[in-house]
Amino acid sequence: MPELPEVETTCRGIAPCLEGKTVEAAIIRQAKLRWPVTRGLAKKISGALIEKVTRRGKYILIETTSGVLMMHLGMSGSLKIVPSKQLSEKHDHFDLVLAGGKALRFTDPRKFGSIFLIKKEDLGQHKLLKNLGPEPLDDGFSVEYLYQLSRNKKVAIKTFVMNSHNVVGVGNIYANEALFRAGIKPDRPAGKISKARYGVLVEEIKTVLAEAIKQGGTTLKDFTGSDGKPGYFKQELQVYGRAGLPCEVCGKPLKEIRMAQRSTVYCAQCQK
DNA sequence: CAACCGCCCTGGGAGC
DNA sequence: TGCTCCCAGGGCGGTT
Protein backbone atom coordinates (compact mmCIF):
# COMPACT_ATOMS: atom_id res chain seq x y z
CA MET A 1 0.00 0.00 0.00
CA PRO A 2 1.46 3.31 -0.97
CA GLU A 3 2.34 5.46 1.96
CA LEU A 4 4.07 8.80 1.62
CA PRO A 5 7.52 7.33 0.90
CA GLU A 6 6.12 5.26 -1.93
CA VAL A 7 4.24 8.22 -3.34
CA GLU A 8 7.43 10.27 -3.18
CA THR A 9 9.34 7.44 -4.87
CA THR A 10 6.67 7.26 -7.54
CA CYS A 11 6.94 11.00 -8.18
CA ARG A 12 10.70 10.86 -8.49
CA GLY A 13 10.43 7.87 -10.77
CA ILE A 14 7.89 9.26 -13.19
CA ALA A 15 8.92 12.93 -13.20
CA PRO A 16 11.87 12.61 -15.64
CA CYS A 17 9.68 10.64 -18.05
CA LEU A 18 6.89 13.23 -17.97
CA GLU A 19 8.35 16.71 -17.59
CA GLY A 20 8.66 18.52 -20.89
CA LYS A 21 6.56 15.94 -22.73
CA THR A 22 3.35 16.56 -24.64
CA VAL A 23 0.18 14.65 -23.81
CA GLU A 24 -1.18 12.96 -26.91
CA ALA A 25 -4.27 11.50 -25.30
CA ALA A 26 -5.76 10.15 -22.13
CA ILE A 27 -7.50 6.79 -22.03
CA ILE A 28 -10.04 6.28 -19.29
CA ARG A 29 -11.05 2.64 -19.05
CA GLN A 30 -12.68 2.91 -15.63
CA ALA A 31 -14.10 6.27 -14.57
CA LYS A 32 -15.63 4.90 -11.39
CA LEU A 33 -12.86 5.20 -8.84
CA ARG A 34 -13.06 6.53 -5.28
CA TRP A 35 -14.65 9.52 -6.96
CA PRO A 36 -15.63 9.78 -10.61
CA VAL A 37 -12.78 10.81 -12.88
CA THR A 38 -13.25 14.44 -13.94
CA ARG A 39 -15.70 14.66 -16.83
CA GLY A 40 -14.14 15.55 -20.13
CA LEU A 41 -10.64 14.97 -18.76
CA ALA A 42 -9.35 13.21 -21.86
CA LYS A 43 -10.46 15.96 -24.19
CA LYS A 44 -9.22 18.74 -21.93
CA ILE A 45 -5.75 17.34 -21.39
CA SER A 46 -4.99 16.24 -24.94
CA GLY A 47 -2.26 18.40 -26.44
CA ALA A 48 -1.14 19.78 -23.08
CA LEU A 49 2.50 20.20 -22.18
CA ILE A 50 3.61 18.64 -18.90
CA GLU A 51 5.52 21.21 -16.90
CA LYS A 52 6.24 19.69 -13.52
CA VAL A 53 5.50 16.71 -11.29
CA THR A 54 5.06 17.46 -7.60
CA ARG A 55 3.29 16.06 -4.58
CA ARG A 56 1.08 17.33 -1.77
CA GLY A 57 0.63 14.75 0.95
CA LYS A 58 -0.19 11.58 -0.91
CA TYR A 59 -1.66 13.46 -3.87
CA ILE A 60 0.51 13.40 -6.98
CA LEU A 61 0.24 16.64 -8.95
CA ILE A 62 1.12 16.63 -12.63
CA GLU A 63 1.11 20.27 -13.68
CA THR A 64 0.30 20.83 -17.33
CA THR A 65 -0.58 23.77 -19.54
CA SER A 66 -4.20 22.53 -19.42
CA GLY A 67 -4.50 22.18 -15.68
CA VAL A 68 -3.22 19.96 -12.91
CA LEU A 69 -3.74 16.22 -13.12
CA MET A 70 -4.18 15.16 -9.50
CA MET A 71 -3.89 11.49 -8.66
CA HIS A 72 -4.22 9.55 -5.44
CA LEU A 73 -3.10 5.92 -5.29
CA GLY A 74 -5.50 4.91 -2.54
CA MET A 75 -4.73 1.53 -1.04
CA SER A 76 -3.63 -0.46 -4.02
CA GLY A 77 -2.80 1.99 -6.78
CA SER A 78 0.43 2.28 -8.70
CA LEU A 79 1.81 4.27 -11.60
CA LYS A 80 4.33 3.15 -14.11
CA ILE A 81 5.74 4.14 -17.44
CA VAL A 82 4.92 1.64 -20.17
CA PRO A 83 5.20 1.54 -23.96
CA SER A 84 1.94 3.11 -25.06
CA LYS A 85 1.16 0.08 -27.20
CA GLN A 86 1.43 -2.33 -24.29
CA LEU A 87 -1.88 -4.10 -23.84
CA SER A 88 -3.82 -3.07 -20.79
CA GLU A 89 -4.70 -5.55 -18.10
CA LYS A 90 -7.72 -5.95 -15.90
CA HIS A 91 -6.96 -3.20 -13.39
CA ASP A 92 -5.26 -0.71 -15.69
CA HIS A 93 -7.85 2.03 -15.41
CA PHE A 94 -6.09 5.00 -16.95
CA ASP A 95 -3.33 5.87 -19.42
CA LEU A 96 -1.78 9.24 -20.04
CA VAL A 97 -0.37 8.76 -23.52
CA LEU A 98 2.73 10.80 -24.23
CA ALA A 99 4.25 11.92 -27.49
CA GLY A 100 7.21 9.64 -28.18
CA GLY A 101 5.64 6.23 -27.61
CA LYS A 102 5.33 5.97 -23.84
CA ALA A 103 2.42 6.22 -21.47
CA LEU A 104 1.86 6.74 -17.77
CA ARG A 105 -0.35 3.88 -16.65
CA PHE A 106 -2.51 3.91 -13.52
CA THR A 107 -3.34 0.50 -12.05
CA ASP A 108 -5.56 0.03 -9.02
CA PRO A 109 -7.30 -3.27 -8.19
CA ARG A 110 -9.34 -1.89 -5.31
CA LYS A 111 -10.27 1.37 -6.99
CA PHE A 112 -9.62 3.42 -3.87
CA GLY A 113 -7.52 5.83 -5.88
CA SER A 114 -8.72 8.94 -7.66
CA ILE A 115 -7.96 11.08 -10.69
CA PHE A 116 -8.95 14.71 -11.18
CA LEU A 117 -8.11 17.47 -13.61
CA ILE A 118 -8.15 20.80 -11.81
CA LYS A 119 -7.58 24.31 -13.06
CA LYS A 120 -4.30 25.60 -11.70
CA GLU A 121 -5.95 28.55 -10.02
CA ASP A 122 -8.47 26.28 -8.28
CA LEU A 123 -5.88 23.93 -6.86
CA GLY A 124 -5.45 25.68 -3.53
CA GLN A 125 -9.18 25.69 -2.95
CA HIS A 126 -9.81 22.09 -3.91
CA LYS A 127 -11.74 20.34 -1.17
CA LEU A 128 -9.23 17.51 -0.94
CA LEU A 129 -6.25 19.82 -0.58
CA LYS A 130 -7.35 22.93 1.23
CA ASN A 131 -7.53 21.44 4.71
CA LEU A 132 -4.32 19.46 4.61
CA GLY A 133 -1.77 19.92 7.38
CA PRO A 134 1.95 20.53 6.86
CA GLU A 135 4.29 18.15 5.09
CA PRO A 136 5.99 15.96 7.71
CA LEU A 137 9.45 16.57 6.29
CA ASP A 138 9.05 20.35 6.11
CA ASP A 139 10.17 22.70 8.86
CA GLY A 140 6.53 23.69 9.38
CA PHE A 141 6.04 20.30 11.00
CA SER A 142 7.77 21.15 14.25
CA VAL A 143 7.53 20.32 17.94
CA GLU A 144 5.96 23.71 18.63
CA TYR A 145 3.36 23.19 15.95
CA LEU A 146 2.30 19.69 16.96
CA TYR A 147 2.46 20.34 20.68
CA GLN A 148 0.29 23.46 20.50
CA LEU A 149 -2.19 21.74 18.20
CA SER A 150 -2.51 18.81 20.58
CA ARG A 151 -3.44 20.79 23.67
CA ASN A 152 -6.87 19.86 25.08
CA LYS A 153 -7.29 17.12 22.49
CA LYS A 154 -8.63 13.90 23.92
CA VAL A 155 -8.09 11.90 20.76
CA ALA A 156 -5.47 9.11 20.90
CA ILE A 157 -2.03 10.16 19.74
CA LYS A 158 -2.01 7.58 16.93
CA THR A 159 -5.31 8.83 15.54
CA PHE A 160 -4.04 12.38 15.99
CA VAL A 161 -0.92 11.95 13.86
CA MET A 162 -2.81 9.97 11.23
CA ASN A 163 -5.27 12.81 10.72
CA SER A 164 -4.23 14.58 7.52
CA HIS A 165 -5.54 17.88 8.86
CA ASN A 166 -2.79 17.77 11.48
CA VAL A 167 0.03 16.43 9.32
CA VAL A 168 -0.11 14.72 5.94
CA GLY A 169 1.34 11.43 4.89
CA VAL A 170 1.55 9.55 8.19
CA GLY A 171 -0.33 6.37 7.42
CA ASN A 172 -1.00 3.38 9.61
CA ILE A 173 2.36 1.70 9.10
CA TYR A 174 4.50 4.73 9.91
CA ALA A 175 2.28 5.86 12.76
CA ASN A 176 2.85 2.49 14.41
CA GLU A 177 6.58 2.61 13.74
CA ALA A 178 7.13 6.21 14.84
CA LEU A 179 5.23 5.70 18.08
CA PHE A 180 7.29 2.60 18.85
CA ARG A 181 10.54 4.44 18.18
CA ALA A 182 9.36 7.34 20.31
CA GLY A 183 8.29 5.02 23.14
CA ILE A 184 4.75 6.41 23.21
CA LYS A 185 1.73 4.17 23.77
CA PRO A 186 -0.62 4.63 20.78
CA ASP A 187 -3.78 5.16 22.82
CA ARG A 188 -2.40 7.89 25.03
CA PRO A 189 -4.52 11.07 24.71
CA ALA A 190 -2.74 13.58 22.47
CA GLY A 191 -3.40 16.44 24.89
CA LYS A 192 -1.66 14.72 27.76
CA ILE A 193 1.75 14.22 26.23
CA SER A 194 4.62 16.47 27.25
CA LYS A 195 6.42 18.82 24.91
CA ALA A 196 9.62 16.87 25.38
CA ARG A 197 7.93 13.68 24.22
CA TYR A 198 6.50 15.50 21.20
CA GLY A 199 10.04 16.48 20.40
CA VAL A 200 11.01 12.84 20.18
CA LEU A 201 7.88 11.90 18.25
CA VAL A 202 8.29 14.61 15.61
CA GLU A 203 11.90 13.57 15.09
CA GLU A 204 10.97 9.89 14.77
CA ILE A 205 8.20 10.62 12.27
CA LYS A 206 10.66 12.57 10.13
CA THR A 207 13.35 9.92 10.49
CA VAL A 208 11.21 6.92 9.69
CA LEU A 209 9.71 8.62 6.63
CA ALA A 210 13.10 9.83 5.41
CA GLU A 211 14.60 6.37 5.84
CA ALA A 212 11.74 4.79 3.93
CA ILE A 213 12.12 7.30 1.12
CA LYS A 214 15.81 6.48 1.00
CA GLN A 215 14.97 2.79 0.65
CA GLY A 216 12.51 3.70 -2.05
CA GLY A 217 15.51 4.89 -3.98
CA THR A 218 16.41 1.28 -4.55
CA THR A 219 13.07 0.66 -6.20
CA LEU A 220 13.52 3.85 -8.17
CA LYS A 221 16.25 2.45 -10.41
CA ASP A 222 14.11 -0.12 -12.12
CA PHE A 223 10.91 1.79 -11.60
CA THR A 224 9.93 1.81 -15.24
CA GLY A 225 10.68 -1.87 -15.49
CA SER A 226 8.58 -3.89 -13.16
CA ASP A 227 6.01 -3.00 -10.57
CA GLY A 228 6.63 -0.96 -7.42
CA LYS A 229 7.88 -4.04 -5.56
CA PRO A 230 6.10 -3.90 -2.21
CA GLY A 231 8.04 -4.67 0.93
CA TYR A 232 11.27 -2.85 0.21
CA PHE A 233 11.02 -1.23 3.60
CA LYS A 234 9.50 -4.26 5.23
CA GLN A 235 12.65 -5.54 6.88
CA GLU A 236 12.93 -2.24 8.74
CA LEU A 237 9.51 -2.50 10.36
CA GLN A 238 9.73 -3.12 14.07
CA VAL A 239 6.07 -3.40 15.03
CA TYR A 240 3.73 -3.26 12.05
CA GLY A 241 2.70 -6.77 11.07
CA ARG A 242 4.59 -8.26 14.02
CA ALA A 243 1.82 -8.75 16.58
CA GLY A 244 2.65 -11.57 18.97
CA LEU A 245 6.30 -11.62 17.91
CA PRO A 246 8.98 -10.52 20.37
CA CYS A 247 9.79 -6.82 20.68
CA GLU A 248 13.19 -6.24 19.10
CA VAL A 249 14.23 -4.13 22.07
CA CYS A 250 12.95 -5.98 25.16
CA GLY A 251 11.80 -9.33 23.83
CA LYS A 252 8.25 -9.17 25.20
CA PRO A 253 5.51 -10.20 22.75
CA LEU A 254 4.05 -7.23 20.89
CA LYS A 255 0.40 -6.45 21.51
CA GLU A 256 -2.25 -5.68 18.93
CA ILE A 257 -5.33 -3.56 19.41
CA ARG A 258 -7.70 -1.86 16.99
CA MET A 259 -7.91 1.89 16.93
CA ALA A 260 -10.30 3.65 14.58
CA GLN A 261 -10.62 0.37 12.64
CA ARG A 262 -6.88 0.23 12.12
CA SER A 263 -4.50 -2.45 13.27
CA THR A 264 -2.31 -1.05 16.02
CA VAL A 265 0.77 -2.89 17.25
CA TYR A 266 2.90 -1.80 20.17
CA CYS A 267 5.12 -2.97 22.99
CA ALA A 268 3.50 -2.60 26.39
CA GLN A 269 6.93 -2.62 27.99
CA CYS A 270 8.70 -0.05 25.82
CA GLN A 271 5.79 2.28 25.07
CA LYS A 272 4.20 4.27 27.88
C1' DC B 1 -16.93 20.87 16.69
C1' DA B 2 -15.44 16.17 18.15
C1' DA B 3 -15.99 11.33 18.01
C1' DC B 4 -17.41 7.60 15.64
C1' DC B 5 -18.85 4.59 11.95
C1' DG B 6 -20.02 3.33 7.18
C1' DC B 7 -18.46 2.99 2.80
C1' DC B 8 -15.85 2.51 -1.53
C1' DC B 9 -13.22 -2.34 -3.46
C1' DT B 10 -10.80 -6.87 -4.52
C1' DG B 11 -6.82 -10.04 -3.65
C1' DG B 12 -5.23 -13.17 -0.59
C1' DG B 13 -5.21 -16.02 3.30
C1' DA B 14 -7.67 -18.94 6.64
C1' DG B 15 -10.98 -22.29 7.58
C1' DC B 16 -13.86 -26.03 6.25
C1' DT C 1 -8.66 -28.59 -4.61
C1' DG C 2 -12.38 -25.42 -4.19
C1' DC C 3 -15.54 -22.89 -1.94
C1' DT C 4 -16.83 -19.17 1.41
C1' DC C 5 -15.67 -15.81 4.64
C1' DC C 6 -13.18 -12.16 6.30
C1' DC C 7 -9.68 -8.87 6.54
C1' DA C 8 -6.55 -5.18 4.85
C1' DG C 9 -7.19 0.06 4.92
C1' DG C 10 -7.06 6.04 3.18
C1' DG C 11 -9.95 9.22 3.88
C1' DC C 12 -14.37 11.42 3.04
C1' DG C 13 -19.06 12.08 4.47
C1' DG C 14 -22.80 11.43 7.35
C1' DT C 15 -24.70 10.91 12.03
C1' DT C 16 -24.79 11.47 16.84
CSV table of C-alpha atoms (C1' of nucleotides) in Angstrom, one decimal:
chain,number,residue,atom,x,y,z
A,1,MET,CA,0.0,0.0,0.0
A,2,PRO,CA,1.5,3.3,-1.0
A,3,GLU,CA,2.3,5.5,2.0
A,4,LEU,CA,4.1,8.8,1.6
A,5,PRO,CA,7.5,7.3,0.9
A,6,GLU,CA,6.1,5.3,-1.9
A,7,VAL,CA,4.2,8.2,-3.3
A,8,GLU,CA,7.4,10.3,-3.2
A,9,THR,CA,9.3,7.4,-4.9
A,10,THR,CA,6.7,7.3,-7.5
A,11,CYS,CA,6.9,11.0,-8.2
A,12,ARG,CA,10.7,10.9,-8.5
A,13,GLY,CA,10.4,7.9,-10.8
A,14,ILE,CA,7.9,9.3,-13.2
A,15,ALA,CA,8.9,12.9,-13.2
A,16,PRO,CA,11.9,12.6,-15.6
A,17,CYS,CA,9.7,10.6,-18.0
A,18,LEU,CA,6.9,13.2,-18.0
A,19,GLU,CA,8.3,16.7,-17.6
A,20,GLY,CA,8.7,18.5,-20.9
A,21,LYS,CA,6.6,15.9,-22.7
A,22,THR,CA,3.4,16.6,-24.6
A,23,VAL,CA,0.2,14.7,-23.8
A,24,GLU,CA,-1.2,13.0,-26.9
A,25,ALA,CA,-4.3,11.5,-25.3
A,26,ALA,CA,-5.8,10.1,-22.1
A,27,ILE,CA,-7.5,6.8,-22.0
A,28,ILE,CA,-10.0,6.3,-19.3
A,29,ARG,CA,-11.1,2.6,-19.0
A,30,GLN,CA,-12.7,2.9,-15.6
A,31,ALA,CA,-14.1,6.3,-14.6
A,32,LYS,CA,-15.6,4.9,-11.4
A,33,LEU,CA,-12.9,5.2,-8.8
A,34,ARG,CA,-13.1,6.5,-5.3
A,35,TRP,CA,-14.7,9.5,-7.0
A,36,PRO,CA,-15.6,9.8,-10.6
A,37,VAL,CA,-12.8,10.8,-12.9
A,38,THR,CA,-13.3,14.4,-13.9
A,39,ARG,CA,-15.7,14.7,-16.8
A,40,GLY,CA,-14.1,15.5,-20.1
A,41,LEU,CA,-10.6,15.0,-18.8
A,42,ALA,CA,-9.3,13.2,-21.9
A,43,LYS,CA,-10.5,16.0,-24.2
A,44,LYS,CA,-9.2,18.7,-21.9
A,45,ILE,CA,-5.7,17.3,-21.4
A,46,SER,CA,-5.0,16.2,-24.9
A,47,GLY,CA,-2.3,18.4,-26.4
A,48,ALA,CA,-1.1,19.8,-23.1
A,49,LEU,CA,2.5,20.2,-22.2
A,50,ILE,CA,3.6,18.6,-18.9
A,51,GLU,CA,5.5,21.2,-16.9
A,52,LYS,CA,6.2,19.7,-13.5
A,53,VAL,CA,5.5,16.7,-11.3
A,54,THR,CA,5.1,17.5,-7.6
A,55,ARG,CA,3.3,16.1,-4.6
A,56,ARG,CA,1.1,17.3,-1.8
A,57,GLY,CA,0.6,14.7,1.0
A,58,LYS,CA,-0.2,11.6,-0.9
A,59,TYR,CA,-1.7,13.5,-3.9
A,60,ILE,CA,0.5,13.4,-7.0
A,61,LEU,CA,0.2,16.6,-8.9
A,62,ILE,CA,1.1,16.6,-12.6
A,63,GLU,CA,1.1,20.3,-13.7
A,64,THR,CA,0.3,20.8,-17.3
A,65,THR,CA,-0.6,23.8,-19.5
A,66,SER,CA,-4.2,22.5,-19.4
A,67,GLY,CA,-4.5,22.2,-15.7
A,68,VAL,CA,-3.2,20.0,-12.9
A,69,LEU,CA,-3.7,16.2,-13.1
A,70,MET,CA,-4.2,15.2,-9.5
A,71,MET,CA,-3.9,11.5,-8.7
A,72,HIS,CA,-4.2,9.5,-5.4
A,73,LEU,CA,-3.1,5.9,-5.3
A,74,GLY,CA,-5.5,4.9,-2.5
A,75,MET,CA,-4.7,1.5,-1.0
A,76,SER,CA,-3.6,-0.5,-4.0
A,77,GLY,CA,-2.8,2.0,-6.8
A,78,SER,CA,0.4,2.3,-8.7
A,79,LEU,CA,1.8,4.3,-11.6
A,80,LYS,CA,4.3,3.1,-14.1
A,81,ILE,CA,5.7,4.1,-17.4
A,82,VAL,CA,4.9,1.6,-20.2
A,83,PRO,CA,5.2,1.5,-24.0
A,84,SER,CA,1.9,3.1,-25.1
A,85,LYS,CA,1.2,0.1,-27.2
A,86,GLN,CA,1.4,-2.3,-24.3
A,87,LEU,CA,-1.9,-4.1,-23.8
A,88,SER,CA,-3.8,-3.1,-20.8
A,89,GLU,CA,-4.7,-5.6,-18.1
A,90,LYS,CA,-7.7,-5.9,-15.9
A,91,HIS,CA,-7.0,-3.2,-13.4
A,92,ASP,CA,-5.3,-0.7,-15.7
A,93,HIS,CA,-7.8,2.0,-15.4
A,94,PHE,CA,-6.1,5.0,-17.0
A,95,ASP,CA,-3.3,5.9,-19.4
A,96,LEU,CA,-1.8,9.2,-20.0
A,97,VAL,CA,-0.4,8.8,-23.5
A,98,LEU,CA,2.7,10.8,-24.2
A,99,ALA,CA,4.3,11.9,-27.5
A,100,GLY,CA,7.2,9.6,-28.2
A,101,GLY,CA,5.6,6.2,-27.6
A,102,LYS,CA,5.3,6.0,-23.8
A,103,ALA,CA,2.4,6.2,-21.5
A,104,LEU,CA,1.9,6.7,-17.8
A,105,ARG,CA,-0.4,3.9,-16.7
A,106,PHE,CA,-2.5,3.9,-13.5
A,107,THR,CA,-3.3,0.5,-12.1
A,108,ASP,CA,-5.6,0.0,-9.0
A,109,PRO,CA,-7.3,-3.3,-8.2
A,110,ARG,CA,-9.3,-1.9,-5.3
A,111,LYS,CA,-10.3,1.4,-7.0
A,112,PHE,CA,-9.6,3.4,-3.9
A,113,GLY,CA,-7.5,5.8,-5.9
A,114,SER,CA,-8.7,8.9,-7.7
A,115,ILE,CA,-8.0,11.1,-10.7
A,116,PHE,CA,-8.9,14.7,-11.2
A,117,LEU,CA,-8.1,17.5,-13.6
A,118,ILE,CA,-8.2,20.8,-11.8
A,119,LYS,CA,-7.6,24.3,-13.1
A,120,LYS,CA,-4.3,25.6,-11.7
A,121,GLU,CA,-6.0,28.6,-10.0
A,122,ASP,CA,-8.5,26.3,-8.3
A,123,LEU,CA,-5.9,23.9,-6.9
A,124,GLY,CA,-5.5,25.7,-3.5
A,125,GLN,CA,-9.2,25.7,-3.0
A,126,HIS,CA,-9.8,22.1,-3.9
A,127,LYS,CA,-11.7,20.3,-1.2
A,128,LEU,CA,-9.2,17.5,-0.9
A,129,LEU,CA,-6.3,19.8,-0.6
A,130,LYS,CA,-7.4,22.9,1.2
A,131,ASN,CA,-7.5,21.4,4.7
A,132,LEU,CA,-4.3,19.5,4.6
A,133,GLY,CA,-1.8,19.9,7.4
A,134,PRO,CA,2.0,20.5,6.9
A,135,GLU,CA,4.3,18.1,5.1
A,136,PRO,CA,6.0,16.0,7.7
A,137,LEU,CA,9.5,16.6,6.3
A,138,ASP,CA,9.1,20.3,6.1
A,139,ASP,CA,10.2,22.7,8.9
A,140,GLY,CA,6.5,23.7,9.4
A,141,PHE,CA,6.0,20.3,11.0
A,142,SER,CA,7.8,21.2,14.3
A,143,VAL,CA,7.5,20.3,17.9
A,144,GLU,CA,6.0,23.7,18.6
A,145,TYR,CA,3.4,23.2,15.9
A,146,LEU,CA,2.3,19.7,17.0
A,147,TYR,CA,2.5,20.3,20.7
A,148,GLN,CA,0.3,23.5,20.5
A,149,LEU,CA,-2.2,21.7,18.2
A,150,SER,CA,-2.5,18.8,20.6
A,151,ARG,CA,-3.4,20.8,23.7
A,152,ASN,CA,-6.9,19.9,25.1
A,153,LYS,CA,-7.3,17.1,22.5
A,154,LYS,CA,-8.6,13.9,23.9
A,155,VAL,CA,-8.1,11.9,20.8
A,156,ALA,CA,-5.5,9.1,20.9
A,157,ILE,CA,-2.0,10.2,19.7
A,158,LYS,CA,-2.0,7.6,16.9
A,159,THR,CA,-5.3,8.8,15.5
A,160,PHE,CA,-4.0,12.4,16.0
A,161,VAL,CA,-0.9,11.9,13.9
A,162,MET,CA,-2.8,10.0,11.2
A,163,ASN,CA,-5.3,12.8,10.7
A,164,SER,CA,-4.2,14.6,7.5
A,165,HIS,CA,-5.5,17.9,8.9
A,166,ASN,CA,-2.8,17.8,11.5
A,167,VAL,CA,0.0,16.4,9.3
A,168,VAL,CA,-0.1,14.7,5.9
A,169,GLY,CA,1.3,11.4,4.9
A,170,VAL,CA,1.5,9.6,8.2
A,171,GLY,CA,-0.3,6.4,7.4
A,172,ASN,CA,-1.0,3.4,9.6
A,173,ILE,CA,2.4,1.7,9.1
A,174,TYR,CA,4.5,4.7,9.9
A,175,ALA,CA,2.3,5.9,12.8
A,176,ASN,CA,2.8,2.5,14.4
A,177,GLU,CA,6.6,2.6,13.7
A,178,ALA,CA,7.1,6.2,14.8
A,179,LEU,CA,5.2,5.7,18.1
A,180,PHE,CA,7.3,2.6,18.9
A,181,ARG,CA,10.5,4.4,18.2
A,182,ALA,CA,9.4,7.3,20.3
A,183,GLY,CA,8.3,5.0,23.1
A,184,ILE,CA,4.8,6.4,23.2
A,185,LYS,CA,1.7,4.2,23.8
A,186,PRO,CA,-0.6,4.6,20.8
A,187,ASP,CA,-3.8,5.2,22.8
A,188,ARG,CA,-2.4,7.9,25.0
A,189,PRO,CA,-4.5,11.1,24.7
A,190,ALA,CA,-2.7,13.6,22.5
A,191,GLY,CA,-3.4,16.4,24.9
A,192,LYS,CA,-1.7,14.7,27.8
A,193,ILE,CA,1.8,14.2,26.2
A,194,SER,CA,4.6,16.5,27.2
A,195,LYS,CA,6.4,18.8,24.9
A,196,ALA,CA,9.6,16.9,25.4
A,197,ARG,CA,7.9,13.7,24.2
A,198,TYR,CA,6.5,15.5,21.2
A,199,GLY,CA,10.0,16.5,20.4
A,200,VAL,CA,11.0,12.8,20.2
A,201,LEU,CA,7.9,11.9,18.3
A,202,VAL,CA,8.3,14.6,15.6
A,203,GLU,CA,11.9,13.6,15.1
A,204,GLU,CA,11.0,9.9,14.8
A,205,ILE,CA,8.2,10.6,12.3
A,206,LYS,CA,10.7,12.6,10.1
A,207,THR,CA,13.3,9.9,10.5
A,208,VAL,CA,11.2,6.9,9.7
A,209,LEU,CA,9.7,8.6,6.6
A,210,ALA,CA,13.1,9.8,5.4
A,211,GLU,CA,14.6,6.4,5.8
A,212,ALA,CA,11.7,4.8,3.9
A,213,ILE,CA,12.1,7.3,1.1
A,214,LYS,CA,15.8,6.5,1.0
A,215,GLN,CA,15.0,2.8,0.7
A,216,GLY,CA,12.5,3.7,-2.1
A,217,GLY,CA,15.5,4.9,-4.0
A,218,THR,CA,16.4,1.3,-4.6
A,219,THR,CA,13.1,0.7,-6.2
A,220,LEU,CA,13.5,3.9,-8.2
A,221,LYS,CA,16.2,2.4,-10.4
A,222,ASP,CA,14.1,-0.1,-12.1
A,223,PHE,CA,10.9,1.8,-11.6
A,224,THR,CA,9.9,1.8,-15.2
A,225,GLY,CA,10.7,-1.9,-15.5
A,226,SER,CA,8.6,-3.9,-13.2
A,227,ASP,CA,6.0,-3.0,-10.6
A,228,GLY,CA,6.6,-1.0,-7.4
A,229,LYS,CA,7.9,-4.0,-5.6
A,230,PRO,CA,6.1,-3.9,-2.2
A,231,GLY,CA,8.0,-4.7,0.9
A,232,TYR,CA,11.3,-2.9,0.2
A,233,PHE,CA,11.0,-1.2,3.6
A,234,LYS,CA,9.5,-4.3,5.2
A,235,GLN,CA,12.6,-5.5,6.9
A,236,GLU,CA,12.9,-2.2,8.7
A,237,LEU,CA,9.5,-2.5,10.4
A,238,GLN,CA,9.7,-3.1,14.1
A,239,VAL,CA,6.1,-3.4,15.0
A,240,TYR,CA,3.7,-3.3,12.0
A,241,GLY,CA,2.7,-6.8,11.1
A,242,ARG,CA,4.6,-8.3,14.0
A,243,ALA,CA,1.8,-8.8,16.6
A,244,GLY,CA,2.7,-11.6,19.0
A,245,LEU,CA,6.3,-11.6,17.9
A,246,PRO,CA,9.0,-10.5,20.4
A,247,CYS,CA,9.8,-6.8,20.7
A,248,GLU,CA,13.2,-6.2,19.1
A,249,VAL,CA,14.2,-4.1,22.1
A,250,CYS,CA,12.9,-6.0,25.2
A,251,GLY,CA,11.8,-9.3,23.8
A,252,LYS,CA,8.3,-9.2,25.2
A,253,PRO,CA,5.5,-10.2,22.7
A,254,LEU,CA,4.1,-7.2,20.9
A,255,LYS,CA,0.4,-6.4,21.5
A,256,GLU,CA,-2.2,-5.7,18.9
A,257,ILE,CA,-5.3,-3.6,19.4
A,258,ARG,CA,-7.7,-1.9,17.0
A,259,MET,CA,-7.9,1.9,16.9
A,260,ALA,CA,-10.3,3.6,14.6
A,261,GLN,CA,-10.6,0.4,12.6
A,262,ARG,CA,-6.9,0.2,12.1
A,263,SER,CA,-4.5,-2.4,13.3
A,264,THR,CA,-2.3,-1.0,16.0
A,265,VAL,CA,0.8,-2.9,17.3
A,266,TYR,CA,2.9,-1.8,20.2
A,267,CYS,CA,5.1,-3.0,23.0
A,268,ALA,CA,3.5,-2.6,26.4
A,269,GLN,CA,6.9,-2.6,28.0
A,270,CYS,CA,8.7,-0.1,25.8
A,271,GLN,CA,5.8,2.3,25.1
A,272,LYS,CA,4.2,4.3,27.9
B,1,DC,C1',-16.9,20.9,16.7
B,2,DA,C1',-15.4,16.2,18.2
B,3,DA,C1',-16.0,11.3,18.0
B,4,DC,C1',-17.4,7.6,15.6
B,5,DC,C1',-18.9,4.6,11.9
B,6,DG,C1',-20.0,3.3,7.2
B,7,DC,C1',-18.5,3.0,2.8
B,8,DC,C1',-15.8,2.5,-1.5
B,9,DC,C1',-13.2,-2.3,-3.5
B,10,DT,C1',-10.8,-6.9,-4.5
B,11,DG,C1',-6.8,-10.0,-3.7
B,12,DG,C1',-5.2,-13.2,-0.6
B,13,DG,C1',-5.2,-16.0,3.3
B,14,DA,C1',-7.7,-18.9,6.6
B,15,DG,C1',-11.0,-22.3,7.6
B,16,DC,C1',-13.9,-26.0,6.3
C,1,DT,C1',-8.7,-28.6,-4.6
C,2,DG,C1',-12.4,-25.4,-4.2
C,3,DC,C1',-15.5,-22.9,-1.9
C,4,DT,C1',-16.8,-19.2,1.4
C,5,DC,C1',-15.7,-15.8,4.6
C,6,DC,C1',-13.2,-12.2,6.3
C,7,DC,C1',-9.7,-8.9,6.5
C,8,DA,C1',-6.6,-5.2,4.8
C,9,DG,C1',-7.2,0.1,4.9
C,10,DG,C1',-7.1,6.0,3.2
C,11,DG,C1',-10.0,9.2,3.9
C,12,DC,C1',-14.4,11.4,3.0
C,13,DG,C1',-19.1,12.1,4.5
C,14,DG,C1',-22.8,11.4,7.3
C,15,DT,C1',-24.7,10.9,12.0
C,16,DT,C1',-24.8,11.5,16.8
